[in-house]
Amino acid sequence: MEVLVTGGAGFIAHHLAAALLRRGDKVALVDNFNDYYDPEIKRRNVRDLEAIGAEAGADVRCHALDILDKASLRRVFEASPPEAVVHLAAWAGVRPSLEKPAVYTEVNVTGTVNLLELAKEFGANCFVFGSSSSVYGGSGRVPFAEDDPVARPISPYAATKRAGELLCHSYAHNFGMHVTCLRFFTVYGPRQRPDLAIHKFARLMDEGRDVPLFGKGDSRRDYTYVGDIVSGVLAAMEKNFPFEIFNLGESQTVSLLELVASLEEALGKKARVKWLPEQTGDMKVTYADISKSRRLLGYDPRTPFREGIRLFTDWFRGGR
Ligand SMILES: NC(=O)c1ccc[n+]([C@@H]2O[C@H](COP(=O)([O-])OP(=O)(O)OC[C@H]3O[C@@H](n4cnc5c(N)ncnc54)[C@H](O)[C@@H]3O)[C@@H](O)[C@H]2O)c1
């Protein structure tokens, strides 16, 4: 299969592309290597994928371009029309979206339209969109189910992800495209984005610096191991429903304080906690109901939090 992965140099894309290459798929990566975090990390991800491709005898090509540059993006589709598009390129991160809503809107909304347009024009028969648990906003009802109301996002990031889902639906409806939106719940594991809590806390603890905790430490997250997310994406590609939305979570919640304690145990270091006021835009809890994903995708997360943290810290200690 020929697969185009946008955001191809990023964290989740790395794990997905590695799995695709290992099963012999031809993979095209699109990424603009922006400096939301150190682009060298992204270049390293691509070099590793090239090595995995060479070992597996599978073709991987990286196109350094911005998904807002539709003419360049079109040339990628023209050169080799993909059968499947997995659209992961985005400005991610809740808090920075409050400061840069315009960038988030451009990349996450207009960028998504560019991908949908080209997938339509070049007849890609599968489109997977990387959405987010953030679309559930301040919903008091947990766990979150796919048919819960999602009209009240509490950050610009969440609003752009919901907009992406709505656009996906309109393309599936009008043009008969097969589109699946996957709502990822806080993804972690080796190569995790350095701005995300687990990686950031581990780094600060390792350097003996203050670990900033917002609120009272009782906010809860449904942490999902990246290998389980990859299984969910592969299942979505295989089932290729006309249009569906699925939660991909672990369906367990861990409080901020429990997270810090797990990292302390795994790293053998004590955290120097600095308490800060609650942040606007942050959700109190994320918690996935995964019964629909289990039933229709056969999704079955297999990496419990303790095991996932061990896999993360093994990687972290190995020098990243
Ligand atoms: N990591 C999580 O916990 C999580 C949770 C929910 C949803 N998501 C979504 O999953 C996707 C992947 O997330 P990730 O954690 O791997 O993030 P990431 O930042 O590591 O990957 C995103 C990649 O997209 C690229 N990109 C950004 N803007 C671009 C543009 N204009 N043109 C081309 N490339 C561009 C970046 O350079 C980056 O390499 C994102 O869409 C994110 O919103 C992630």
CSV table of C-alpha atoms and ligand atoms in Angstrom, one decimal:
chain,number,residue,atom,x,y,z
A,1,MET,CA,0.0,0.0,0.0
A,2,GLU,CA,1.1,3.5,-0.7
A,3,VAL,CA,0.6,5.8,2.3
A,4,LEU,CA,1.1,9.6,2.7
A,5,VAL,CA,1.7,10.6,6.3
A,6,THR,CA,1.5,14.3,7.1
A,7,GLY,CA,3.4,15.6,10.1
A,8,GLY,CA,5.6,12.7,9.1
A,9,ALA,CA,8.6,13.8,11.1
A,10,GLY,CA,6.6,14.1,14.3
A,11,PHE,CA,6.2,11.8,17.4
A,12,ILE,CA,3.1,9.7,16.5
A,13,ALA,CA,3.9,9.7,12.8
A,14,HIS,CA,7.3,8.2,13.5
A,15,HIS,CA,5.8,5.2,15.2
A,16,LEU,CA,3.1,4.8,12.6
A,17,ALA,CA,5.5,5.1,9.6
A,18,ALA,CA,7.8,2.6,11.2
A,19,ALA,CA,5.0,0.1,11.5
A,20,LEU,CA,3.9,0.7,7.8
A,21,LEU,CA,7.5,0.3,6.6
A,22,ARG,CA,8.0,-2.9,8.6
A,23,ARG,CA,5.0,-4.4,6.8
A,24,GLY,CA,6.3,-3.3,3.5
A,25,ASP,CA,4.2,-0.3,2.7
A,26,LYS,CA,5.6,2.6,0.6
A,27,VAL,CA,5.5,5.7,2.7
A,28,ALA,CA,5.7,9.4,1.8
A,29,LEU,CA,6.2,11.8,4.7
A,30,VAL,CA,5.3,15.4,4.5
A,31,ASP,CA,6.6,17.8,7.2
A,32,ASN,CA,7.8,21.4,7.4
A,33,PHE,CA,10.1,20.8,10.3
A,34,ASN,CA,8.8,23.8,12.2
A,35,ASP,CA,10.4,25.0,15.4
A,36,TYR,CA,7.4,24.3,17.8
A,37,TYR,CA,10.0,22.0,19.3
A,38,ASP,CA,13.6,21.4,18.2
A,39,PRO,CA,13.6,20.5,14.5
A,40,GLU,CA,16.7,18.3,15.0
A,41,ILE,CA,14.5,15.8,16.9
A,42,LYS,CA,12.3,15.7,13.8
A,43,ARG,CA,15.2,15.2,11.5
A,44,ARG,CA,16.5,12.4,13.7
A,45,ASN,CA,13.0,10.7,13.5
A,46,VAL,CA,13.2,10.8,9.7
A,47,ARG,CA,16.8,9.5,9.6
A,48,ASP,CA,15.6,6.6,11.8
A,49,LEU,CA,12.7,5.9,9.5
A,50,GLU,CA,15.0,5.9,6.5
A,51,ALA,CA,17.1,3.2,8.2
A,52,ILE,CA,14.0,1.2,9.1
A,53,GLY,CA,12.9,1.5,5.4
A,54,ALA,CA,16.3,0.3,4.2
A,55,GLU,CA,16.2,-2.7,6.5
A,56,ALA,CA,12.7,-3.6,5.6
A,57,GLY,CA,13.3,-3.1,1.9
A,58,ALA,CA,10.4,-0.5,1.9
A,59,ASP,CA,10.5,2.8,0.2
A,60,VAL,CA,10.3,6.0,2.4
A,61,ARG,CA,10.5,9.5,1.0
A,62,CYS,CA,10.4,12.7,3.0
A,63,HIS,CA,9.0,15.9,1.5
A,64,ALA,CA,10.0,19.0,3.5
A,65,LEU,CA,7.1,21.3,2.8
A,66,ASP,CA,4.3,23.2,4.5
A,67,ILE,CA,0.8,21.8,4.1
A,68,LEU,CA,-0.4,25.4,3.5
A,69,ASP,CA,1.7,25.4,0.3
A,70,LYS,CA,-0.9,23.6,-1.8
A,71,ALA,CA,1.1,23.8,-5.1
A,72,SER,CA,4.0,21.9,-3.5
A,73,LEU,CA,1.6,19.5,-1.8
A,74,ARG,CA,-0.1,18.8,-5.2
A,75,ARG,CA,3.3,17.8,-6.7
A,76,VAL,CA,3.7,15.2,-4.0
A,77,PHE,CA,0.2,13.7,-4.9
A,78,GLU,CA,1.0,14.0,-8.7
A,79,ALA,CA,4.3,12.2,-8.4
A,80,SER,CA,2.8,9.3,-6.6
A,81,PRO,CA,-0.9,9.3,-5.8
A,82,PRO,CA,-1.3,7.7,-2.3
A,83,GLU,CA,-4.0,5.1,-1.7
A,84,ALA,CA,-4.3,6.3,1.9
A,85,VAL,CA,-3.6,9.6,3.6
A,86,VAL,CA,-3.0,9.8,7.4
A,87,HIS,CA,-3.2,13.4,8.3
A,88,LEU,CA,-1.3,14.1,11.5
A,89,ALA,CA,0.4,17.5,10.7
A,90,ALA,CA,-0.9,20.1,13.1
A,91,TRP,CA,0.0,22.7,15.6
A,92,ALA,CA,-0.6,20.6,18.7
A,93,GLY,CA,-0.7,21.8,22.3
A,94,VAL,CA,-3.5,23.4,24.2
A,95,ARG,CA,-1.9,26.3,26.1
A,96,PRO,CA,0.1,27.8,23.2
A,97,SER,CA,-3.1,27.8,21.1
A,98,LEU,CA,-4.4,30.6,23.4
A,99,GLU,CA,-1.5,32.7,22.3
A,100,LYS,CA,-1.4,31.8,18.6
A,101,PRO,CA,-4.9,31.1,17.6
A,102,ALA,CA,-4.4,32.3,14.0
A,103,VAL,CA,-1.5,29.8,13.3
A,104,TYR,CA,-3.5,27.0,14.8
A,105,THR,CA,-6.5,27.9,12.6
A,106,GLU,CA,-4.5,28.2,9.5
A,107,VAL,CA,-2.5,25.0,9.8
A,108,ASN,CA,-5.2,22.8,11.5
A,109,VAL,CA,-8.2,24.0,9.5
A,110,THR,CA,-6.9,25.3,6.1
A,111,GLY,CA,-4.2,22.7,6.1
A,112,THR,CA,-6.8,20.0,6.6
A,113,VAL,CA,-8.9,21.3,3.7
A,114,ASN,CA,-5.8,21.2,1.5
A,115,LEU,CA,-5.3,17.6,2.3
A,116,LEU,CA,-8.9,16.7,1.9
A,117,GLU,CA,-9.1,18.5,-1.5
A,118,LEU,CA,-6.0,16.7,-2.9
A,119,ALA,CA,-7.1,13.3,-1.5
A,120,LYS,CA,-10.4,13.9,-3.3
A,121,GLU,CA,-8.8,15.0,-6.6
A,122,PHE,CA,-6.3,12.2,-6.7
A,123,GLY,CA,-8.8,9.5,-5.5
A,124,ALA,CA,-7.2,8.4,-2.3
A,125,ASN,CA,-9.6,5.7,-1.0
A,126,CYS,CA,-8.8,6.1,2.7
A,127,PHE,CA,-8.3,9.3,4.7
A,128,VAL,CA,-7.5,9.2,8.5
A,129,PHE,CA,-7.6,12.4,10.5
A,130,GLY,CA,-5.7,12.7,13.8
A,131,SER,CA,-8.2,14.4,16.1
A,132,SER,CA,-8.0,14.9,19.8
A,133,SER,CA,-9.8,14.2,23.1
A,134,SER,CA,-9.7,18.0,23.6
A,135,VAL,CA,-12.9,18.3,21.4
A,136,TYR,CA,-14.9,17.1,24.5
A,137,GLY,CA,-14.1,20.4,26.2
A,138,GLY,CA,-15.4,20.9,29.7
A,139,SER,CA,-17.9,18.0,29.3
A,140,GLY,CA,-18.8,16.9,32.8
A,141,ARG,CA,-19.9,13.5,31.7
A,142,VAL,CA,-17.2,10.8,31.8
A,143,PRO,CA,-16.1,8.6,30.2
A,144,PHE,CA,-16.3,10.6,26.9
A,145,ALA,CA,-18.3,8.8,24.2
A,146,GLU,CA,-18.1,9.6,20.5
A,147,ASP,CA,-21.7,10.8,20.3
A,148,ASP,CA,-21.4,13.1,23.3
A,149,PRO,CA,-22.1,16.8,22.5
A,150,VAL,CA,-18.8,18.5,21.4
A,151,ALA,CA,-20.0,22.0,20.7
A,152,ARG,CA,-18.2,23.7,23.6
A,153,PRO,CA,-14.4,23.4,23.1
A,154,ILE,CA,-12.4,25.3,25.7
A,155,SER,CA,-9.3,26.1,23.7
A,156,PRO,CA,-8.6,27.3,20.1
A,157,TYR,CA,-6.7,24.0,19.5
A,158,ALA,CA,-9.7,22.0,20.4
A,159,ALA,CA,-11.9,24.2,18.2
A,160,THR,CA,-9.6,23.6,15.3
A,161,LYS,CA,-9.6,19.9,15.8
A,162,ARG,CA,-13.4,19.8,15.9
A,163,ALA,CA,-13.5,22.0,12.8
A,164,GLY,CA,-11.2,19.4,11.1
A,165,GLU,CA,-13.7,16.6,12.0
A,166,LEU,CA,-16.6,18.6,10.6
A,167,LEU,CA,-14.7,19.2,7.3
A,168,CYS,CA,-13.9,15.5,7.1
A,169,HIS,CA,-17.6,14.7,7.5
A,170,SER,CA,-18.6,17.1,4.7
A,171,TYR,CA,-16.0,15.5,2.3
A,172,ALA,CA,-17.2,12.0,3.2
A,173,HIS,CA,-20.8,13.1,2.7
A,174,ASN,CA,-20.4,15.0,-0.6
A,175,PHE,CA,-17.7,13.1,-2.4
A,176,GLY,CA,-18.1,9.6,-1.1
A,177,MET,CA,-14.6,9.7,0.4
A,178,HIS,CA,-13.9,7.2,3.2
A,179,VAL,CA,-12.8,9.2,6.2
A,180,THR,CA,-12.1,8.2,9.8
A,181,CYS,CA,-11.5,10.7,12.6
A,182,LEU,CA,-9.5,9.3,15.5
A,183,ARG,CA,-9.7,11.2,18.8
A,184,PHE,CA,-6.3,10.5,20.4
A,185,PHE,CA,-6.1,10.7,24.2
A,186,THR,CA,-2.8,12.1,25.6
A,187,VAL,CA,-0.2,10.0,23.7
A,188,TYR,CA,3.1,9.0,25.3
A,189,GLY,CA,6.0,6.7,24.8
A,190,PRO,CA,9.5,6.8,23.4
A,191,ARG,CA,10.1,10.0,21.3
A,192,GLN,CA,7.2,11.8,22.9
A,193,ARG,CA,7.0,15.4,22.1
A,194,PRO,CA,9.3,17.3,24.5
A,195,ASP,CA,6.6,19.8,25.5
A,196,LEU,CA,4.2,17.1,26.8
A,197,ALA,CA,3.9,16.5,30.5
A,198,ILE,CA,5.6,13.1,30.9
A,199,HIS,CA,8.7,14.0,28.8
A,200,LYS,CA,8.9,17.6,30.2
A,201,PHE,CA,8.6,16.4,33.8
A,202,ALA,CA,11.2,13.6,33.3
A,203,ARG,CA,13.7,16.2,31.8
A,204,LEU,CA,13.2,18.6,34.6
A,205,MET,CA,13.5,15.9,37.3
A,206,ASP,CA,16.6,14.6,35.6
A,207,GLU,CA,18.2,18.1,35.7
A,208,GLY,CA,17.1,18.7,39.3
A,209,ARG,CA,14.9,21.6,38.2
A,210,ASP,CA,11.4,22.7,39.5
A,211,VAL,CA,8.5,20.7,38.1
A,212,PRO,CA,5.6,23.1,37.5
A,213,LEU,CA,2.3,21.6,38.5
A,214,PHE,CA,-0.9,23.5,37.7
A,215,GLY,CA,-4.0,23.4,39.9
A,216,LYS,CA,-4.1,21.0,42.8
A,217,GLY,CA,-2.6,18.0,41.1
A,218,ASP,CA,-5.9,16.3,40.9
A,219,SER,CA,-6.6,16.8,37.2
A,220,ARG,CA,-6.7,13.4,35.4
A,221,ARG,CA,-5.6,12.2,32.0
A,222,ASP,CA,-6.3,9.1,30.0
A,223,TYR,CA,-2.7,8.4,28.9
A,224,THR,CA,-2.4,6.2,25.9
A,225,TYR,CA,0.7,4.3,24.8
A,226,VAL,CA,1.8,5.3,21.3
A,227,GLY,CA,2.0,1.6,20.2
A,228,ASP,CA,-1.7,1.3,21.0
A,229,ILE,CA,-2.5,4.4,19.0
A,230,VAL,CA,-0.6,2.9,16.0
A,231,SER,CA,-2.7,-0.3,16.3
A,232,GLY,CA,-5.8,1.9,16.3
A,233,VAL,CA,-4.7,3.9,13.2
A,234,LEU,CA,-3.8,0.6,11.3
A,235,ALA,CA,-7.2,-0.8,12.2
A,236,ALA,CA,-9.0,2.3,11.0
A,237,MET,CA,-7.0,2.1,7.7
A,238,GLU,CA,-7.9,-1.6,7.3
A,239,LYS,CA,-11.7,-1.2,8.1
A,240,ASN,CA,-11.9,2.0,6.0
A,241,PHE,CA,-15.4,2.9,7.1
A,242,PRO,CA,-17.3,5.5,4.9
A,243,PHE,CA,-17.3,7.9,7.9
A,244,GLU,CA,-16.7,7.2,11.6
A,245,ILE,CA,-15.2,8.9,14.6
A,246,PHE,CA,-13.4,6.8,17.2
A,247,ASN,CA,-11.9,7.4,20.6
A,248,LEU,CA,-8.4,6.0,21.0
A,249,GLY,CA,-7.6,6.0,24.7
A,250,GLU,CA,-6.5,3.6,27.3
A,251,SER,CA,-9.8,4.1,29.2
A,252,GLN,CA,-8.0,4.5,32.6
A,253,THR,CA,-7.3,7.8,34.2
A,254,VAL,CA,-4.1,8.9,36.1
A,255,SER,CA,-4.0,12.1,38.2
A,256,LEU,CA,-1.2,14.6,37.9
A,257,LEU,CA,0.2,13.6,41.3
A,258,GLU,CA,0.1,9.9,40.4
A,259,LEU,CA,2.0,10.7,37.2
A,260,VAL,CA,4.7,12.5,39.1
A,261,ALA,CA,4.9,9.6,41.6
A,262,SER,CA,5.2,7.0,38.7
A,263,LEU,CA,8.0,9.0,37.1
A,264,GLU,CA,9.8,9.4,40.5
A,265,GLU,CA,9.7,5.6,40.9
A,266,ALA,CA,10.8,4.8,37.3
A,267,LEU,CA,13.6,7.4,37.3
A,268,GLY,CA,14.6,6.9,40.9
A,269,LYS,CA,14.6,10.7,41.4
A,270,LYS,CA,12.5,13.0,43.6
A,271,ALA,CA,10.5,15.8,41.9
A,272,ARG,CA,10.9,19.4,43.2
A,273,VAL,CA,7.3,20.5,42.7
A,274,LYS,CA,6.4,24.1,42.1
A,275,TRP,CA,2.7,24.7,42.5
A,276,LEU,CA,1.1,27.1,40.0
A,277,PRO,CA,-2.5,28.3,39.5
A,278,GLU,CA,-4.8,26.3,37.3
A,279,GLN,CA,-4.4,27.1,33.6
A,280,THR,CA,-7.3,28.4,31.5
A,281,GLY,CA,-8.0,26.1,28.5
A,282,ASP,CA,-6.9,22.9,30.4
A,283,MET,CA,-9.5,20.2,30.9
A,284,LYS,CA,-10.0,18.8,34.4
A,285,VAL,CA,-10.3,15.2,33.1
A,286,THR,CA,-10.0,13.2,29.9
A,287,TYR,CA,-11.3,9.7,29.9
A,288,ALA,CA,-12.2,7.6,26.9
A,289,ASP,CA,-15.1,5.3,26.4
A,290,ILE,CA,-13.6,2.9,24.0
A,291,SER,CA,-16.5,0.5,23.6
A,292,LYS,CA,-17.2,1.7,20.0
A,293,SER,CA,-13.5,1.3,19.0
A,294,ARG,CA,-13.4,-2.1,20.6
A,295,ARG,CA,-16.5,-3.2,18.8
A,296,LEU,CA,-16.0,-1.8,15.3
A,297,LEU,CA,-12.2,-1.5,15.0
A,298,GLY,CA,-11.2,-4.4,17.3
A,299,TYR,CA,-9.1,-1.8,19.1
A,300,ASP,CA,-7.6,-3.3,22.3
A,301,PRO,CA,-5.0,-1.2,24.1
A,302,ARG,CA,-2.4,-3.5,25.6
A,303,THR,CA,0.1,-1.3,27.4
A,304,PRO,CA,-0.9,-0.4,30.9
A,305,PHE,CA,0.3,2.9,32.3
A,306,ARG,CA,3.0,1.4,34.5
A,307,GLU,CA,4.5,-0.6,31.6
A,308,GLY,CA,4.3,2.4,29.3
A,309,ILE,CA,6.1,4.6,31.7
A,310,ARG,CA,8.8,2.0,32.0
A,311,LEU,CA,9.2,1.9,28.2
A,312,PHE,CA,9.3,5.7,28.1
A,313,THR,CA,11.9,6.0,30.9
A,314,ASP,CA,14.1,3.2,29.3
A,315,TRP,CA,14.1,5.3,26.1
A,316,PHE,CA,14.7,8.5,28.1
A,317,ARG,CA,17.6,7.1,30.0
A,318,GLY,CA,19.1,5.7,26.8
A,319,GLY,CA,20.0,9.2,25.8
A,320,ARG,CA,17.0,9.8,23.6
B,1,LIG,N1,0.5,13.6,21.2
B,1,LIG,C1,-0.7,13.7,21.7
B,1,LIG,O1,-1.0,13.5,22.9
B,1,LIG,C2,-1.9,14.0,20.8
B,1,LIG,C3,-3.2,14.0,21.4
B,1,LIG,C4,-4.3,14.3,20.6
B,1,LIG,C5,-4.1,14.6,19.2
B,1,LIG,N2,-2.8,14.6,18.7
B,1,LIG,C6,-2.7,14.9,17.3
B,1,LIG,O2,-1.9,14.0,16.7
B,1,LIG,C7,-1.1,14.6,15.6
B,1,LIG,C8,0.4,14.3,15.9
B,1,LIG,O3,0.8,14.7,17.1
B,1,LIG,P1,2.3,14.6,17.7
B,1,LIG,O4,2.2,14.6,19.2
B,1,LIG,O5,3.0,13.5,17.0
B,1,LIG,O6,2.9,16.0,17.3
B,1,LIG,P2,4.2,16.4,16.6
B,1,LIG,O7,4.3,17.9,16.8
B,1,LIG,O8,5.3,15.6,17.0
B,1,LIG,O9,3.9,16.1,15.1
B,1,LIG,C9,3.2,17.0,14.2
B,1,LIG,C10,4.2,17.3,13.0
B,1,LIG,O10,3.5,18.1,12.1
B,1,LIG,C11,4.4,19.0,11.5
B,1,LIG,N3,3.7,20.2,11.1
B,1,LIG,C12,3.1,21.2,11.8
B,1,LIG,N4,2.6,22.1,11.0
B,1,LIG,C13,2.9,21.7,9.7
B,1,LIG,C14,2.7,22.3,8.5
B,1,LIG,N5,2.1,23.5,8.3
B,1,LIG,N6,3.1,21.7,7.3
B,1,LIG,C15,3.8,20.5,7.4
B,1,LIG,N7,4.0,19.9,8.6
B,1,LIG,C16,3.6,20.5,9.7
B,1,LIG,C17,5.4,19.3,12.7
B,1,LIG,O11,6.6,19.8,12.2
B,1,LIG,C18,5.5,18.0,13.4
B,1,LIG,O12,6.6,17.2,13.0
B,1,LIG,C19,-1.4,16.1,15.7
B,1,LIG,O13,-2.4,16.3,14.7
B,1,LIG,C20,-2.0,16.3,17.1
B,1,LIG,O14,-2.9,17.4,17.1
B,1,LIG,C21,-1.7,14.3,19.5
